[in-house]
């Protein structure tokens, strides 16, 4: 039976890139789906109407979420397993027709964007183009293709300008092989061996989220260094994805630092709600962390960015109690700004 789940405002149902075998139906409230336009890279927001399903394609297709589901106001959502949704849809043919219309429209939009990209007059050199392709495959979790293209880049450009970023892509992709779209290993498969099914064969839906294969400490260090380098270049979205890869692994010595890096990336992109969600998760998991003061400061910065100095101030007060001497002046400056805004 579907389950009724109450989500509070400013929470997140799932993030882009998550594996989740659930389908959702909005009963009441307001939910927004945020994704990236493949043509422009700009954020696209779609608002879910009451009575609409969402999260259908990725759940049925057993691939990562293509969008993030953000809760704008207190909302009641019904969650279906894949089997429950399929049973429900078979008994309600109107839903199948509605889904076909939606999918058809989305496919036309994607086709239009791809045509526009193919017709683009903008030129790029071969080295940059090859690196872009490898990065795109890696970000979309097509790890086998990413490894192949990255290896080709290293062979053609042994002293290339993107060599530092290519290394982690090759290492991580090798570790994650078999986890890309439609290539999840089935129970009984030998680790590291290709699937016995033909490459075009469809796999049965998974019964739960598929977790990435563990990485060794050296690979995690490489991913973290890549994230740090991207952050120094202020490539916040790319850096966030690298940090989030380490966070999802939940292993190694860089997890706490990756939370902090990811929070900074989200704040720099004015993704205040997601940053608050991430920071709250960190506090729950690492209540005694030495990085707690910095996380609390970012939570305050997010509320300050949302024009809520009254909510930001308690976070700054708590952060000040835990902060080291280098962080204290910054927090005091933020405190003063909030107090001034409150009493203005």
mmCIF file of C-alpha atoms in Angstrom:
data_model
loop_
_atom_site.group_PDB
_atom_site.id
_atom_site.type_symbol
_atom_site.label_atom_id
_atom_site.label_comp_id
_atom_site.label_asym_id
_atom_site.label_seq_id
_atom_site.Cartn_x
_atom_site.Cartn_y
_atom_site.Cartn_z
ATOM 1 C CA UNK A 1 0.000 0.000 0.000
ATOM 2 C CA UNK A 2 1.228 3.552 -0.725
ATOM 3 C CA UNK A 3 2.490 5.419 2.306
ATOM 4 C CA UNK A 4 1.463 8.961 3.268
ATOM 5 C CA UNK A 5 4.501 11.089 4.176
ATOM 6 C CA UNK A 6 4.356 14.621 5.560
ATOM 7 C CA UNK A 7 7.206 16.921 4.444
ATOM 8 C CA UNK A 8 7.852 20.256 6.090
ATOM 9 C CA UNK A 9 8.590 23.443 4.159
ATOM 10 C CA UNK A 10 12.197 23.928 2.984
ATOM 11 C CA UNK A 11 12.946 20.193 3.149
ATOM 12 C CA UNK A 12 14.208 18.060 0.274
ATOM 13 C CA UNK A 13 12.567 14.831 -0.904
ATOM 14 C CA UNK A 14 15.525 13.785 -3.060
ATOM 15 C CA UNK A 15 18.555 15.290 -4.778
ATOM 16 C CA UNK A 16 19.642 15.048 -8.382
ATOM 17 C CA UNK A 17 21.902 12.019 -8.707
ATOM 18 C CA UNK A 18 20.230 10.029 -5.921
ATOM 19 C CA UNK A 19 19.120 6.450 -6.534
ATOM 20 C CA UNK A 20 15.559 6.054 -5.269
ATOM 21 C CA UNK A 21 13.042 3.360 -6.237
ATOM 22 C CA UNK A 22 9.964 5.360 -5.218
ATOM 23 C CA UNK A 23 7.261 7.153 -7.171
ATOM 24 C CA UNK A 24 5.540 10.142 -5.556
ATOM 25 C CA UNK A 25 2.046 11.619 -5.737
ATOM 26 C CA UNK A 26 1.423 15.138 -4.402
ATOM 27 C CA UNK A 27 -1.736 15.185 -2.296
ATOM 28 C CA UNK A 28 -1.444 18.711 -0.910
ATOM 29 C CA UNK A 29 1.128 21.496 -0.688
ATOM 30 C CA UNK A 30 3.668 22.830 -3.165
ATOM 31 C CA UNK A 31 6.749 21.063 -4.583
ATOM 32 C CA UNK A 32 9.286 22.237 -7.152
ATOM 33 C CA UNK A 33 11.551 20.081 -9.319
ATOM 34 C CA UNK A 34 14.896 21.734 -10.084
ATOM 35 C CA UNK A 35 17.070 20.492 -12.958
ATOM 36 C CA UNK A 36 19.670 21.835 -15.391
ATOM 37 C CA UNK A 37 18.944 22.759 -18.986
ATOM 38 C CA UNK A 38 21.290 20.664 -21.160
ATOM 39 C CA UNK A 39 21.576 23.498 -23.679
ATOM 40 C CA UNK A 40 22.326 26.480 -21.430
ATOM 41 C CA UNK A 41 23.278 24.882 -18.112
ATOM 42 C CA UNK A 42 20.754 27.170 -16.387
ATOM 43 C CA UNK A 43 18.509 25.900 -13.617
ATOM 44 C CA UNK A 44 15.012 24.887 -14.728
ATOM 45 C CA UNK A 45 12.161 24.774 -12.226
ATOM 46 C CA UNK A 46 8.958 22.784 -12.716
ATOM 47 C CA UNK A 47 6.116 23.077 -10.210
ATOM 48 C CA UNK A 48 4.144 19.943 -9.355
ATOM 49 C CA UNK A 49 0.371 20.289 -9.256
ATOM 50 C CA UNK A 50 -1.859 18.604 -6.688
ATOM 51 C CA UNK A 51 -2.693 15.102 -7.889
ATOM 52 C CA UNK A 52 0.409 14.803 -10.116
ATOM 53 C CA UNK A 53 2.992 12.018 -9.975
ATOM 54 C CA UNK A 54 6.707 12.787 -9.998
ATOM 55 C CA UNK A 55 9.907 10.765 -9.873
ATOM 56 C CA UNK A 56 8.384 8.222 -12.258
ATOM 57 C CA UNK A 57 11.014 7.926 -14.994
ATOM 58 C CA UNK A 58 14.038 7.354 -12.792
ATOM 59 C CA UNK A 59 12.180 4.922 -10.517
ATOM 60 C CA UNK A 60 10.856 2.795 -13.393
ATOM 61 C CA UNK A 61 14.096 3.049 -15.376
ATOM 62 C CA UNK A 62 16.334 2.344 -12.357
ATOM 63 C CA UNK A 63 18.661 5.294 -12.988
ATOM 64 C CA UNK A 64 19.642 8.316 -10.840
ATOM 65 C CA UNK A 65 17.287 11.217 -10.318
ATOM 66 C CA UNK A 66 17.656 13.887 -12.979
ATOM 67 C CA UNK A 67 16.221 16.621 -10.772
ATOM 68 C CA UNK A 68 15.967 17.683 -7.127
ATOM 69 C CA UNK A 69 12.544 17.719 -5.453
ATOM 70 C CA UNK A 70 12.241 20.719 -3.109
ATOM 71 C CA UNK A 71 9.329 21.210 -0.694
ATOM 72 C CA UNK A 72 8.152 24.830 -0.812
ATOM 73 C CA UNK A 73 5.347 24.597 1.756
ATOM 74 C CA UNK A 74 4.204 21.882 4.170
ATOM 75 C CA UNK A 75 3.126 19.054 1.864
ATOM 76 C CA UNK A 76 1.502 15.635 2.074
ATOM 77 C CA UNK A 77 2.915 13.126 -0.426
ATOM 78 C CA UNK A 78 2.007 9.525 -1.154
ATOM 79 C CA UNK A 79 4.962 7.247 -1.947
ATOM 80 C CA UNK A 80 4.656 4.149 -4.125
ATOM 81 C CA UNK A 81 7.126 1.353 -4.687
ATOM 82 C CA UNK A 82 7.666 0.486 -8.350
ATOM 83 C CA UNK A 83 5.450 -2.598 -7.993
ATOM 84 C CA UNK A 84 2.699 -0.591 -6.274
ATOM 85 C CA UNK A 85 2.792 2.103 -8.954
ATOM 86 C CA UNK A 86 2.700 -0.424 -11.805
ATOM 87 C CA UNK A 87 -0.274 -2.192 -10.200
ATOM 88 C CA UNK A 88 -2.032 1.143 -9.665
ATOM 89 C CA UNK A 89 -1.360 2.302 -13.241
ATOM 90 C CA UNK A 90 -2.659 -0.951 -14.747
ATOM 91 C CA UNK A 91 -5.946 -0.382 -12.987
ATOM 92 C CA UNK A 92 -6.119 3.275 -14.085
ATOM 93 C CA UNK A 93 -5.391 3.514 -17.819
ATOM 94 C CA UNK A 94 -6.009 7.269 -17.727
ATOM 95 C CA UNK A 95 -2.774 7.630 -15.738
ATOM 96 C CA UNK A 96 -0.817 5.723 -18.395
ATOM 97 C CA UNK A 97 -2.127 8.019 -21.126
ATOM 98 C CA UNK A 98 -1.295 11.094 -19.057
ATOM 99 C CA UNK A 99 2.258 9.828 -18.453
ATOM 100 C CA UNK A 100 2.759 9.106 -22.158
ATOM 101 C CA UNK A 101 1.768 12.680 -22.991
ATOM 102 C CA UNK A 102 4.170 14.089 -20.412
ATOM 103 C CA UNK A 103 7.059 11.864 -21.526
ATOM 104 C CA UNK A 104 6.385 12.674 -25.171
ATOM 105 C CA UNK A 105 6.539 16.406 -24.464
ATOM 106 C CA UNK A 106 9.761 16.012 -22.482
ATOM 107 C CA UNK A 107 11.356 13.968 -25.267
ATOM 108 C CA UNK A 108 10.455 16.661 -27.802
ATOM 109 C CA UNK A 109 12.052 19.298 -25.580
ATOM 110 C CA UNK A 110 15.244 17.242 -25.222
ATOM 111 C CA UNK A 111 15.315 16.614 -28.987
ATOM 112 C CA UNK A 112 14.980 20.345 -29.626
ATOM 113 C CA UNK A 113 17.818 21.146 -27.217
ATOM 114 C CA UNK A 114 20.075 18.505 -28.760
ATOM 115 C CA UNK A 115 19.374 19.851 -32.243
ATOM 116 C CA UNK A 116 20.276 23.334 -31.030
ATOM 117 C CA UNK A 117 23.527 22.043 -29.536
ATOM 118 C CA UNK A 118 24.409 20.158 -32.719
ATOM 119 C CA UNK A 119 23.767 23.258 -34.831
ATOM 120 C CA UNK A 120 25.780 25.528 -32.526
ATOM 121 C CA UNK A 121 28.432 27.559 -34.323
ATOM 122 C CA UNK A 122 30.592 27.817 -31.211
ATOM 123 C CA UNK A 123 33.932 26.107 -31.766
ATOM 124 C CA UNK A 124 36.167 24.364 -29.259
ATOM 125 C CA UNK A 125 39.584 22.777 -29.605
ATOM 126 C CA UNK A 126 39.943 19.004 -29.561
ATOM 127 C CA UNK A 127 41.635 18.844 -26.163
ATOM 128 C CA UNK A 128 38.945 20.862 -24.392
ATOM 129 C CA UNK A 129 36.243 18.968 -26.247
ATOM 130 C CA UNK A 130 37.579 15.569 -25.179
ATOM 131 C CA UNK A 131 37.868 16.707 -21.564
ATOM 132 C CA UNK A 132 34.308 18.068 -21.645
ATOM 133 C CA UNK A 133 32.977 14.749 -22.937
ATOM 134 C CA UNK A 134 34.822 12.757 -20.237
ATOM 135 C CA UNK A 135 33.537 15.104 -17.529
ATOM 136 C CA UNK A 136 29.967 14.951 -18.853
ATOM 137 C CA UNK A 137 29.976 11.136 -18.841
ATOM 138 C CA UNK A 138 31.431 11.104 -15.321
ATOM 139 C CA UNK A 139 28.891 13.567 -13.912
ATOM 140 C CA UNK A 140 25.994 11.626 -15.430
ATOM 141 C CA UNK A 141 27.442 8.422 -13.901
ATOM 142 C CA UNK A 142 28.234 6.745 -17.228
ATOM 143 C CA UNK A 143 31.463 5.566 -15.627
ATOM 144 C CA UNK A 144 32.636 3.065 -18.249
ATOM 145 C CA UNK A 145 32.344 5.650 -21.022
ATOM 146 C CA UNK A 146 33.973 8.296 -18.796
ATOM 147 C CA UNK A 147 36.966 6.043 -18.148
ATOM 148 C CA UNK A 148 37.399 5.268 -21.845
ATOM 149 C CA UNK A 149 37.268 8.915 -22.935
ATOM 150 C CA UNK A 150 39.514 10.027 -20.070
ATOM 151 C CA UNK A 151 42.074 7.356 -20.942
ATOM 152 C CA UNK A 152 41.964 8.517 -24.559
ATOM 153 C CA UNK A 153 42.602 12.105 -23.408
ATOM 154 C CA UNK A 154 45.633 11.038 -21.359
ATOM 155 C CA UNK A 155 47.036 9.065 -24.288
ATOM 156 C CA UNK A 156 46.632 11.956 -26.756
ATOM 157 C CA UNK A 157 47.644 14.756 -24.386
ATOM 158 C CA UNK A 158 50.236 13.395 -21.911
ATOM 159 C CA UNK A 159 51.062 16.970 -20.879
ATOM 160 C CA UNK A 160 47.527 18.337 -21.309
ATOM 161 C CA UNK A 161 46.194 21.213 -19.234
ATOM 162 C CA UNK A 162 43.359 19.036 -17.828
ATOM 163 C CA UNK A 163 45.625 16.160 -16.783
ATOM 164 C CA UNK A 164 45.181 16.810 -13.044
ATOM 165 C CA UNK A 165 41.400 16.456 -13.373
ATOM 166 C CA UNK A 166 41.563 13.457 -15.722
ATOM 167 C CA UNK A 167 43.429 11.247 -13.215
ATOM 168 C CA UNK A 168 40.631 11.127 -10.604
ATOM 169 C CA UNK A 169 38.030 10.559 -13.325
ATOM 170 C CA UNK A 170 39.902 7.455 -14.528
ATOM 171 C CA UNK A 171 40.495 6.144 -11.001
ATOM 172 C CA UNK A 172 36.980 6.762 -9.722
ATOM 173 C CA UNK A 173 35.317 5.499 -12.892
ATOM 174 C CA UNK A 174 37.261 2.245 -12.672
ATOM 175 C CA UNK A 175 36.046 1.813 -9.100
ATOM 176 C CA UNK A 176 32.452 2.657 -10.042
ATOM 177 C CA UNK A 177 32.305 0.522 -13.198
ATOM 178 C CA UNK A 178 29.046 -1.344 -13.499
ATOM 179 C CA UNK A 179 27.059 1.326 -11.657
ATOM 180 C CA UNK A 180 26.136 3.522 -14.625
ATOM 181 C CA UNK A 181 22.703 3.806 -16.212
ATOM 182 C CA UNK A 182 21.261 0.376 -16.967
ATOM 183 C CA UNK A 183 24.461 -1.365 -15.879
ATOM 184 C CA UNK A 184 23.756 -2.063 -12.199
ATOM 185 C CA UNK A 185 25.039 -5.486 -11.194
ATOM 186 C CA UNK A 186 22.381 -8.073 -10.508
ATOM 187 C CA UNK A 187 22.439 -10.368 -7.471
ATOM 188 C CA UNK A 188 24.888 -13.199 -8.062
ATOM 189 C CA UNK A 189 27.095 -11.291 -10.526
ATOM 190 C CA UNK A 190 30.786 -11.566 -9.814
ATOM 191 C CA UNK A 191 32.270 -8.257 -8.734
ATOM 192 C CA UNK A 192 34.155 -6.582 -11.510
ATOM 193 C CA UNK A 193 32.936 -9.007 -14.210
ATOM 194 C CA UNK A 194 30.769 -7.793 -17.083
ATOM 195 C CA UNK A 195 27.098 -8.658 -16.916
ATOM 196 C CA UNK A 196 26.164 -11.921 -18.562
ATOM 197 C CA UNK A 197 23.311 -10.141 -20.312
ATOM 198 C CA UNK A 198 23.841 -8.428 -23.664
ATOM 199 C CA UNK A 199 24.666 -4.720 -23.401
ATOM 200 C CA UNK A 200 21.271 -3.765 -24.794
ATOM 201 C CA UNK A 201 19.257 -6.018 -22.502
ATOM 202 C CA UNK A 202 17.026 -4.412 -19.931
ATOM 203 C CA UNK A 203 17.651 -5.239 -16.293
ATOM 204 C CA UNK A 204 14.782 -5.893 -13.891
ATOM 205 C CA UNK A 205 13.996 -2.980 -11.554
ATOM 206 C CA UNK A 206 16.021 -2.942 -8.368
ATOM 207 C CA UNK A 207 14.206 -3.454 -5.079
ATOM 208 C CA UNK A 208 15.974 -0.516 -3.480
ATOM 209 C CA UNK A 209 18.508 2.273 -4.027
ATOM 210 C CA UNK A 210 21.787 1.216 -5.644
ATOM 211 C CA UNK A 211 24.789 2.376 -3.658
ATOM 212 C CA UNK A 212 28.137 3.200 -5.304
ATOM 213 C CA UNK A 213 30.959 0.733 -4.835
ATOM 214 C CA UNK A 214 33.429 1.670 -2.071
ATOM 215 C CA UNK A 215 36.521 3.610 -3.095
ATOM 216 C CA UNK A 216 39.934 3.263 -1.518
ATOM 217 C CA UNK A 217 41.417 6.110 0.497
ATOM 218 C CA UNK A 218 43.709 7.182 -2.342
ATOM 219 C CA UNK A 219 40.769 7.567 -4.729
ATOM 220 C CA UNK A 220 38.811 9.535 -2.150
ATOM 221 C CA UNK A 221 41.807 11.811 -1.634
ATOM 222 C CA UNK A 222 41.992 12.401 -5.390
ATOM 223 C CA UNK A 223 38.289 13.257 -5.544
ATOM 224 C CA UNK A 224 38.688 15.636 -2.616
ATOM 225 C CA UNK A 225 41.691 17.338 -4.199
ATOM 226 C CA UNK A 226 39.760 17.732 -7.460
ATOM 227 C CA UNK A 227 36.875 19.290 -5.521
ATOM 228 C CA UNK A 228 39.248 21.682 -3.758
ATOM 229 C CA UNK A 229 40.858 22.705 -7.056
ATOM 230 C CA UNK A 230 37.457 23.334 -8.663
ATOM 231 C CA UNK A 231 36.377 25.390 -5.638
ATOM 232 C CA UNK A 232 39.521 27.542 -5.933
ATOM 233 C CA UNK A 233 38.483 28.213 -9.535
ATOM 234 C CA UNK A 234 35.000 29.125 -8.223
ATOM 235 C CA UNK A 235 33.436 26.336 -10.264
ATOM 236 C CA UNK A 236 30.965 25.782 -7.459
ATOM 237 C CA UNK A 237 28.569 23.370 -9.185
ATOM 238 C CA UNK A 238 31.364 21.066 -10.360
ATOM 239 C CA UNK A 239 33.116 21.210 -6.998
ATOM 240 C CA UNK A 240 29.874 20.363 -5.193
ATOM 241 C CA UNK A 241 29.438 17.194 -7.243
ATOM 242 C CA UNK A 242 32.912 16.005 -6.286
ATOM 243 C CA UNK A 243 32.353 16.766 -2.602
ATOM 244 C CA UNK A 244 28.966 15.050 -2.711
ATOM 245 C CA UNK A 245 30.526 11.897 -4.198
ATOM 246 C CA UNK A 246 32.687 11.586 -1.075
ATOM 247 C CA UNK A 247 29.730 12.340 1.211
ATOM 248 C CA UNK A 248 27.705 9.549 -0.404
ATOM 249 C CA UNK A 249 30.538 7.053 0.191
ATOM 250 C CA UNK A 250 30.355 7.720 3.959
ATOM 251 C CA UNK A 251 33.934 6.518 4.374
ATOM 252 C CA UNK A 252 37.469 7.858 4.690
ATOM 253 C CA UNK A 253 38.955 10.839 6.455
ATOM 254 C CA UNK A 254 37.568 13.496 4.092
ATOM 255 C CA UNK A 255 33.830 13.115 4.763
ATOM 256 C CA UNK A 256 33.508 15.963 7.286
ATOM 257 C CA UNK A 257 35.658 18.297 5.189
ATOM 258 C CA UNK A 258 33.556 17.391 2.142
ATOM 259 C CA UNK A 259 30.371 18.398 3.975
ATOM 260 C CA UNK A 260 31.948 21.753 4.718
ATOM 261 C CA UNK A 261 33.128 22.164 1.116
ATOM 262 C CA UNK A 262 29.719 21.174 -0.240
ATOM 263 C CA UNK A 263 27.982 23.646 2.090
ATOM 264 C CA UNK A 264 30.242 26.436 0.843
ATOM 265 C CA UNK A 265 29.488 25.523 -2.775
ATOM 266 C CA UNK A 266 25.738 25.567 -2.202
ATOM 267 C CA UNK A 267 25.934 28.886 -0.346
ATOM 268 C CA UNK A 268 28.000 30.452 -3.140
ATOM 269 C CA UNK A 269 25.286 29.413 -5.616
ATOM 270 C CA UNK A 270 22.563 30.888 -3.351
ATOM 271 C CA UNK A 271 21.165 27.363 -2.888
ATOM 272 C CA UNK A 272 20.199 28.303 0.644
ATOM 273 C CA UNK A 273 17.541 25.644 1.289
ATOM 274 C CA UNK A 274 19.783 22.824 0.089
ATOM 275 C CA UNK A 275 22.681 24.189 2.137
ATOM 276 C CA UNK A 276 20.515 24.240 5.274
ATOM 277 C CA UNK A 277 19.426 20.669 4.585
ATOM 278 C CA UNK A 278 23.042 19.566 4.151
ATOM 279 C CA UNK A 279 24.188 21.380 7.284
ATOM 280 C CA UNK A 280 21.379 19.882 9.353
ATOM 281 C CA UNK A 281 22.375 16.415 8.172
ATOM 282 C CA UNK A 282 25.986 17.114 9.167
ATOM 283 C CA UNK A 283 24.997 18.229 12.684
ATOM 284 C CA UNK A 284 22.929 15.069 13.143
ATOM 285 C CA UNK A 285 25.778 12.784 12.063
ATOM 286 C CA UNK A 286 28.745 14.652 13.559
ATOM 287 C CA UNK A 287 27.493 16.479 16.689
ATOM 288 C CA UNK A 288 31.019 16.665 18.162
ATOM 289 C CA UNK A 289 32.912 17.560 14.987
ATOM 290 C CA UNK A 290 35.631 20.174 15.090
ATOM 291 C CA UNK A 291 34.066 21.660 11.950
ATOM 292 C CA UNK A 292 30.716 22.251 13.642
ATOM 293 C CA UNK A 293 31.334 25.976 14.124
ATOM 294 C CA UNK A 294 31.924 26.492 10.411
ATOM 295 C CA UNK A 295 28.810 24.506 9.477
ATOM 296 C CA UNK A 296 26.729 26.538 11.936
ATOM 297 C CA UNK A 297 28.160 29.721 10.426
ATOM 298 C CA UNK A 298 27.040 28.607 6.951
ATOM 299 C CA UNK A 299 23.544 27.903 8.285
ATOM 300 C CA UNK A 300 23.480 31.441 9.636
ATOM 301 C CA UNK A 301 24.738 32.799 6.311
ATOM 302 C CA UNK A 302 21.946 30.979 4.490
ATOM 303 C CA UNK A 303 19.236 32.448 6.700
ATOM 304 C CA UNK A 304 20.882 35.828 6.351
ATOM 305 C CA UNK A 305 20.825 35.367 2.582
ATOM 306 C CA UNK A 306 17.108 34.603 2.849
ATOM 307 C CA UNK A 307 16.621 37.930 4.687
ATOM 308 C CA UNK A 308 15.982 36.186 8.015
ATOM 309 C CA UNK A 309 18.554 37.743 10.371
ATOM 310 C CA UNK A 310 16.375 36.726 13.334
ATOM 311 C CA UNK A 311 16.940 33.068 12.431
ATOM 312 C CA UNK A 312 20.578 33.561 11.494
ATOM 313 C CA UNK A 313 21.604 35.130 14.810
ATOM 314 C CA UNK A 314 21.095 32.005 17.016
ATOM 315 C CA UNK A 315 23.338 29.997 14.676
ATOM 316 C CA UNK A 316 26.049 32.641 14.904
ATOM 317 C CA UNK A 317 25.734 32.696 18.695
ATOM 318 C CA UNK A 318 26.179 28.932 18.892
ATOM 319 C CA UNK A 319 29.002 28.942 16.331
ATOM 320 C CA UNK A 320 30.874 31.581 18.353
ATOM 321 C CA UNK A 321 30.896 29.295 21.392
ATOM 322 C CA UNK A 322 32.707 26.587 19.387
ATOM 323 C CA UNK A 323 34.826 28.633 16.985
ATOM 324 C CA UNK A 324 38.596 28.750 16.914
ATOM 325 C CA UNK A 325 40.474 32.072 17.107
ATOM 326 C CA UNK A 326 40.700 32.465 13.316
ATOM 327 C CA UNK A 327 36.927 32.165 12.855
ATOM 328 C CA UNK A 328 35.823 34.350 15.785
ATOM 329 C CA UNK A 329 36.276 37.776 14.078
ATOM 330 C CA UNK A 330 34.246 36.697 11.045
ATOM 331 C CA UNK A 331 31.370 35.392 13.187
ATOM 332 C CA UNK A 332 31.328 38.541 15.329
ATOM 333 C CA UNK A 333 31.136 40.638 12.171
ATOM 334 C CA UNK A 334 28.173 38.581 10.957
ATOM 335 C CA UNK A 335 26.499 38.856 14.380
ATOM 336 C CA UNK A 336 26.787 42.636 14.288
ATOM 337 C CA UNK A 337 25.295 42.760 10.794
ATOM 338 C CA UNK A 338 22.307 40.672 11.877
ATOM 339 C CA UNK A 339 21.712 42.721 15.029
ATOM 340 C CA UNK A 340 21.851 45.880 12.963
ATOM 341 C CA UNK A 341 19.322 44.488 10.492
ATOM 342 C CA UNK A 342 16.969 43.354 13.267
ATOM 343 C CA UNK A 343 16.961 46.750 15.004
ATOM 344 C CA UNK A 344 16.941 48.832 11.834
#
